[in-house]
Each structure stands twice: as C-alpha cells, then as structure tokens.
Amino acid sequence: MSLANSRPASPGSRSALKCEGEVNVGEEASSDTINYIEPTVVFQRLSKYEAMSFGSKVQGAIFGLPRSQVLKSGFFRGMMESPHLGDSKEGTAENPIVVDERTKITRRDMKNFWAVVEARVCDPALALSAGDWASAYRLAKIWEFEHVREHIYKHLDETIKDPVERIEYADILGFSQWVAPALIELCMRTAALTAAEGARLGFVRFAEVCRVREMGMSRNGYDATQYDGWLNKAII
C-alpha cells in the first residue's frame, strides 16, 4: 500500500467511466465499493482502527477511478506522467493508494466525490444533498480536480438560493464572493430576520444586518449598491 501523497503508477491506455457492465474490485470486502473498469487507479480509505491493524488483511473501503480521470488531477498528474516515479503495482488492487485519517479526507468525501465524477457521465440528475456536494467539492479542491471542482461550484451556485445558507456554505468552502450579496439580500428583504437565522449568521453579522436594515428603513429604502456601501467590509 502507498499513502495518498505517494507516487501512483504510470498510466496505461485510457478509459472512460461507463454506467453498465463495470468490474468491481473487492466487492466482497465493502459495500462502499464503487464500480469501475480497467485501466484504473485504486484508492483505499482506512479508518484509524484499520490503519493500525498491520498484522491482518485490512480491506477498508475500495474506490477506483479510470486513469484518464485521475490524469485530470493537478495533484496526481505530474507523478503519473513521469517515467521515473511509481512502480507497476502502485495504484492497483494489490497495492492501492491509501487514504487514512491523517489526510483529513473522510470516507464520505470519497463516496460523494466518486458519485459526482460518475454522474457527470452517467447521471446528470444526481440526487445528493447540498452537504454531500460540498463534501465532494472539498476533495476535488484538495486533489486539484479543477473540472470537477468547477462543475460542483456551478451546481451549488445554481441550487443554493437562501441567503443564510449561501453564507454558511461560503464560510465552509471559501466562496467569499457569495457573502456580500447574501448579506445585502437580507438587508433589503421585507421580512425581519428570525432568531434561528441570527444564530446561523453569528452575532457580529446578525447585528450588522440589523443596523443596515434600520438605516434603509429610516431612509425609506435604497438600492443594493447603497446597502453594499453601508456594510462593514470587515465582516464579509
């Protein structure tokens, strides 16, 4: 086994994901196995307990991606294309690339990321929660799958409409460009903020939105650019 930051094997011929007739690796070992076809790069997610079980045959959760997909990763591309790195068995079912708890990448991240990659080919109407899409985005960013990251960002931008929720995900994923427009929307809306929304925003942002709303009300309302000017930029 090799760690996720080790050198994957050099690629052979390339193959695309398909929806039917794939071959499973380690199907008997884990219900989390993702279908894939050869040639592939194989990843294994180990829990803390599994990673410590050196004396036993540890299976963990097995995931496989076609090499053509992995080559789109800025994290892996240089290693895989180099003739001087890796060996013939690295990244195979016998010697998978291990992702353990030290990487801070969870099994959930991997399952959601693999689901998104497969869905881009097989199931455009992928039914994942916003939290699952965000989980997949986290791994796409860490491993520098820019095409997947952009796909997930576009989906989240199109589907998360509530301004408080947009601020929450902006903070989690680093979408700083979402914060000011969402705050302005809260400042300009007719309905007052609820206590639950205030708790989600945090005291500082909640107080700032209330202050700016009062300014707008005292002036019989202004357009978005003026609300933007009233906001304290330090909270954005």
mmCIF file of N, CA and C in Angstrom, residues 13 48 61 70 74 96 113 128 131 148 155 158 184 207-208 213-214 220 224:
data_model
loop_
_atom_site.group_PDB
_atom_site.id
_atom_site.type_symbol
_atom_site.label_atom_id
_atom_site.label_comp_id
_atom_site.label_asym_id
_atom_site.label_seq_id
_atom_site.Cartn_x
_atom_site.Cartn_y
_atom_site.Cartn_z
ATOM 1 N N SER A 13 -3.208 2.486 -21.155
ATOM 2 C CA SER A 13 -4.204 3.056 -22.044
ATOM 3 C C SER A 13 -5.333 3.647 -21.232
ATOM 4 N N LYS A 48 -9.064 4.790 11.439
ATOM 5 C CA LYS A 48 -7.935 4.767 12.368
ATOM 6 C C LYS A 48 -7.661 3.349 12.860
ATOM 7 N N ALA A 61 -12.462 0.567 2.621
ATOM 8 C CA ALA A 61 -13.372 0.860 1.517
ATOM 9 C C ALA A 61 -12.552 1.086 0.260
ATOM 10 N N VAL A 70 -8.052 10.390 -13.407
ATOM 11 C CA VAL A 70 -7.032 10.769 -12.427
ATOM 12 C C VAL A 70 -5.989 11.699 -13.058
ATOM 13 N N GLY A 74 -4.475 17.876 -10.851
ATOM 14 C CA GLY A 74 -3.189 18.537 -10.718
ATOM 15 C C GLY A 74 -2.327 17.892 -9.653
ATOM 16 N N PRO A 96 -3.119 -0.492 -3.386
ATOM 17 C CA PRO A 96 -3.892 0.737 -3.605
ATOM 18 C C PRO A 96 -3.255 1.957 -2.951
ATOM 19 N N PHE A 113 -17.429 12.345 -3.817
ATOM 20 C CA PHE A 113 -16.612 12.745 -4.959
ATOM 21 C C PHE A 113 -16.742 11.730 -6.095
ATOM 22 N N LEU A 128 -27.941 14.309 -4.581
ATOM 23 C CA LEU A 128 -27.148 14.468 -3.368
ATOM 24 C C LEU A 128 -27.613 15.725 -2.642
ATOM 25 N N GLY A 131 -24.978 19.334 1.407
ATOM 26 C CA GLY A 131 -23.834 18.954 2.228
ATOM 27 C C GLY A 131 -22.952 17.922 1.555
ATOM 28 N N VAL A 148 -13.870 18.990 -12.035
ATOM 29 C CA VAL A 148 -14.898 18.537 -11.099
ATOM 30 C C VAL A 148 -15.249 19.663 -10.131
ATOM 31 N N HIS A 155 -23.032 23.864 -9.737
ATOM 32 C CA HIS A 155 -24.243 23.244 -9.189
ATOM 33 C C HIS A 155 -24.663 23.932 -7.889
ATOM 34 N N GLU A 158 -26.100 27.391 -8.410
ATOM 35 C CA GLU A 158 -27.426 27.390 -9.032
ATOM 36 C C GLU A 158 -28.520 26.875 -8.097
ATOM 37 N N ILE A 184 -26.564 41.615 1.640
ATOM 38 C CA ILE A 184 -27.381 42.688 1.061
ATOM 39 C C ILE A 184 -28.817 42.224 0.865
ATOM 40 N N ALA A 207 -25.924 41.440 13.966
ATOM 41 C CA ALA A 207 -26.014 42.828 14.420
ATOM 42 C C ALA A 207 -25.793 43.799 13.266
ATOM 43 N N GLU A 208 -24.858 43.479 12.367
ATOM 44 C CA GLU A 208 -24.586 44.350 11.236
ATOM 45 C C GLU A 208 -25.769 44.412 10.279
ATOM 46 N N ARG A 213 -30.285 47.377 8.045
ATOM 47 C CA ARG A 213 -31.728 47.377 7.774
ATOM 48 C C ARG A 213 -32.388 48.612 8.371
ATOM 49 N N GLU A 214 -31.984 48.988 9.572
ATOM 50 C CA GLU A 214 -32.547 50.187 10.208
ATOM 51 C C GLU A 214 -32.200 51.441 9.422
ATOM 52 N N ASN A 220 -36.355 55.192 3.919
ATOM 53 C CA ASN A 220 -37.370 54.660 3.014
ATOM 54 C C ASN A 220 -36.791 53.751 1.927
ATOM 55 N N ALA A 224 -29.410 48.269 -4.010
ATOM 56 C CA ALA A 224 -28.420 47.330 -3.478
ATOM 57 C C ALA A 224 -27.040 47.952 -3.348
#
